Short mmCIF file of C-alpha atoms in Angstrom, two decimals:
data_model
loop_
_atom_site.label_atom_id
_atom_site.label_comp_id
_atom_site.label_asym_id
_atom_site.label_seq_id
_atom_site.Cartn_x
_atom_site.Cartn_y
_atom_site.Cartn_z
CA MET A 22 0.00 0.00 0.00
CA THR A 23 1.30 3.43 -0.91
CA THR A 24 0.25 6.17 1.47
CA SER A 25 -0.09 9.77 0.35
CA LEU A 26 0.29 12.16 3.26
CA ARG A 27 -2.02 14.65 1.53
CA ASP A 28 -4.90 12.17 1.71
CA CYS A 29 -4.49 11.11 5.35
CA VAL A 30 -6.32 12.27 8.42
CA ILE A 31 -5.18 10.67 11.67
CA LYS A 32 -8.04 10.58 14.17
CA THR A 33 -7.55 7.16 15.79
CA GLU A 34 -4.75 4.79 16.75
CA VAL A 35 -5.87 2.51 13.90
CA ASP A 36 -5.44 5.41 11.44
CA LEU A 37 -1.94 5.97 12.78
CA LEU A 38 -0.98 2.28 12.54
CA GLU A 39 -2.20 2.17 8.93
CA LEU A 40 -0.19 5.29 8.09
CA TRP A 41 2.99 3.83 9.61
CA GLU A 42 2.44 0.52 7.78
CA GLY A 43 2.08 2.36 4.49
CA LEU A 44 5.09 4.59 5.05
CA MET A 45 7.45 1.85 6.26
CA GLY A 46 6.67 -0.50 3.38
CA GLU A 47 8.40 -3.84 3.00
CA GLY A 48 11.97 -4.92 3.34
CA GLY A 49 13.33 -3.83 6.67
CA PHE A 50 15.98 -1.50 8.03
CA SER A 51 19.76 -1.38 8.23
CA GLN A 52 19.97 0.63 11.47
CA ARG A 53 17.95 1.76 14.48
CA SER A 54 16.07 4.99 13.74
CA LEU A 55 13.31 7.11 15.21
CA TRP A 56 10.74 8.43 12.75
CA LEU A 57 8.68 11.54 13.49
CA ILE A 58 5.60 12.81 11.68
CA PHE A 59 3.92 16.10 12.50
CA LEU A 60 0.12 16.38 12.63
CA ASP A 61 -1.89 19.59 12.45
CA ARG A 62 -5.01 20.26 14.55
CA GLU A 63 -7.20 18.34 12.12
CA GLY A 64 -4.91 15.28 12.22
CA ARG A 65 -3.39 15.85 8.79
CA PRO A 66 0.33 15.08 8.47
CA THR A 67 2.58 17.87 7.28
CA PRO A 68 4.85 16.98 4.35
CA LEU A 69 7.75 16.77 6.81
CA ILE A 70 8.84 13.29 7.97
CA VAL A 71 11.98 13.26 10.11
CA PRO A 72 14.11 10.14 10.57
CA ILE A 73 16.70 10.30 13.34
CA ASP A 74 19.23 7.66 12.37
CA GLU A 75 21.92 5.69 14.17
CA LEU A 76 20.22 5.56 17.55
CA PRO A 77 22.15 3.47 20.05
CA ASP A 78 20.66 0.17 21.21
CA GLU A 79 19.84 1.71 24.59
CA PRO A 80 18.39 5.18 25.25
CA ASP A 81 20.69 7.75 26.76
CA PRO A 82 19.13 10.65 28.73
CA ASP A 83 21.13 13.15 26.64
CA ASP A 84 19.85 11.63 23.39
CA VAL A 85 16.25 11.72 24.66
CA ALA A 86 16.70 15.36 25.74
CA ARG A 87 18.05 16.28 22.27
CA ILE A 88 15.07 14.60 20.63
CA ALA A 89 12.71 16.49 22.96
CA ARG A 90 14.37 19.81 22.03
CA LEU A 91 14.16 18.97 18.33
CA ILE A 92 10.45 18.20 18.61
CA GLU A 93 9.76 21.32 20.67
CA HIS A 94 11.58 23.46 18.10
CA ALA A 95 9.66 21.83 15.25
CA ARG A 96 6.36 22.34 17.08
CA GLU A 97 7.10 26.04 17.42
CA GLU A 98 8.31 26.49 13.83
CA VAL A 99 5.79 24.32 12.00
CA LYS A 100 2.83 24.88 14.36
CA VAL A 101 1.84 21.25 14.75
CA GLU A 102 -0.56 19.73 17.26
CA SER A 103 1.12 16.37 17.86
CA VAL A 104 4.16 14.31 16.87
CA PRO A 105 3.65 10.55 16.52
CA MET A 106 6.86 8.47 16.75
CA LEU A 107 8.01 5.12 15.41
CA LEU A 108 11.19 3.19 16.22
CA SER A 109 12.62 1.07 13.42
CA ARG A 110 15.46 -1.42 13.50
CA PRO A 111 16.87 -4.46 11.74
CA GLY A 112 16.41 -7.87 13.25
CA PRO A 113 13.62 -10.02 14.58
CA THR A 114 9.97 -8.97 14.67
CA TRP A 115 9.47 -9.40 18.41
CA MET A 116 10.08 -6.49 20.79
CA GLN A 117 13.43 -6.54 22.50
CA ASP A 118 14.31 -5.02 25.87
CA GLY A 119 16.15 -2.12 24.22
CA ASP A 120 13.05 -1.34 22.14
CA ARG A 121 10.93 -1.23 25.28
CA ARG A 122 13.42 1.01 27.08
CA TRP A 123 13.48 3.44 24.13
CA ALA A 124 9.68 3.55 24.00
CA ALA A 125 9.43 4.02 27.77
CA ALA A 126 12.02 6.84 27.75
CA LEU A 127 10.26 8.65 24.91
CA THR A 128 6.84 8.16 26.47
CA GLU A 129 8.10 9.58 29.75
CA ALA A 130 9.82 12.53 28.04
CA PHE A 131 6.58 13.57 26.36
CA ALA A 132 4.11 12.74 29.14
CA GLY A 133 1.52 15.45 29.59
CA GLN A 134 1.69 16.70 26.01
CA GLN A 135 -1.67 16.36 24.33
CA PRO A 136 -2.52 14.43 22.36
CA GLN A 137 0.08 11.78 22.98
CA TRP A 138 0.07 8.92 20.49
CA PRO A 139 1.37 5.43 21.25
CA ILE A 140 4.85 4.74 19.95
CA HIS A 141 5.21 2.08 17.26
CA LEU A 142 7.99 -0.36 16.33
CA ALA A 143 8.83 -1.32 12.74
CA THR A 144 10.97 -4.33 11.89
CA THR A 145 11.25 -6.34 8.70
CA ASP A 146 7.76 -6.35 7.15
CA HIS A 147 6.00 -5.68 10.47
CA VAL A 148 4.71 -2.63 12.38
CA GLN A 149 3.33 -2.96 15.90
CA VAL A 150 2.32 -0.67 18.73
CA PHE A 151 3.97 -0.57 22.15
CA ALA A 152 1.21 -1.43 24.58
CA PRO A 153 1.29 0.12 28.07
CA ASP A 154 2.51 -3.22 29.48
CA ASP A 155 5.53 -3.04 27.16
CA LEU A 156 6.64 0.21 28.78
CA VAL A 157 7.10 -1.03 32.37
#
């Protein structure tokens, strides 16, 4: 499925999962990355998709703080309502401990910002959501 950002409106978590599945496509990834999309007040994605590449296997507080500053700057400059996030990495489909720690660190860093979307994980040919139980 090819997803055109111009035609999308993200109102639900299912909408977001379908968007990520369309954007990530098939094949997999060569490195760990964090993908950011920026939604306006109506839930429409802006044309800007930001991949942050070469993330370490484990989150570092300084890295998380830099990502938070980047998102805050983008929110001010682009005037977006929310910033859904997706981790991608090579390797097996199942969630690994490092994936969970990244998702938990990002969730904590952005707690209280509304609306907050669940973080997703993309691996070879598979996109899944981090459930609340995955973040403890």
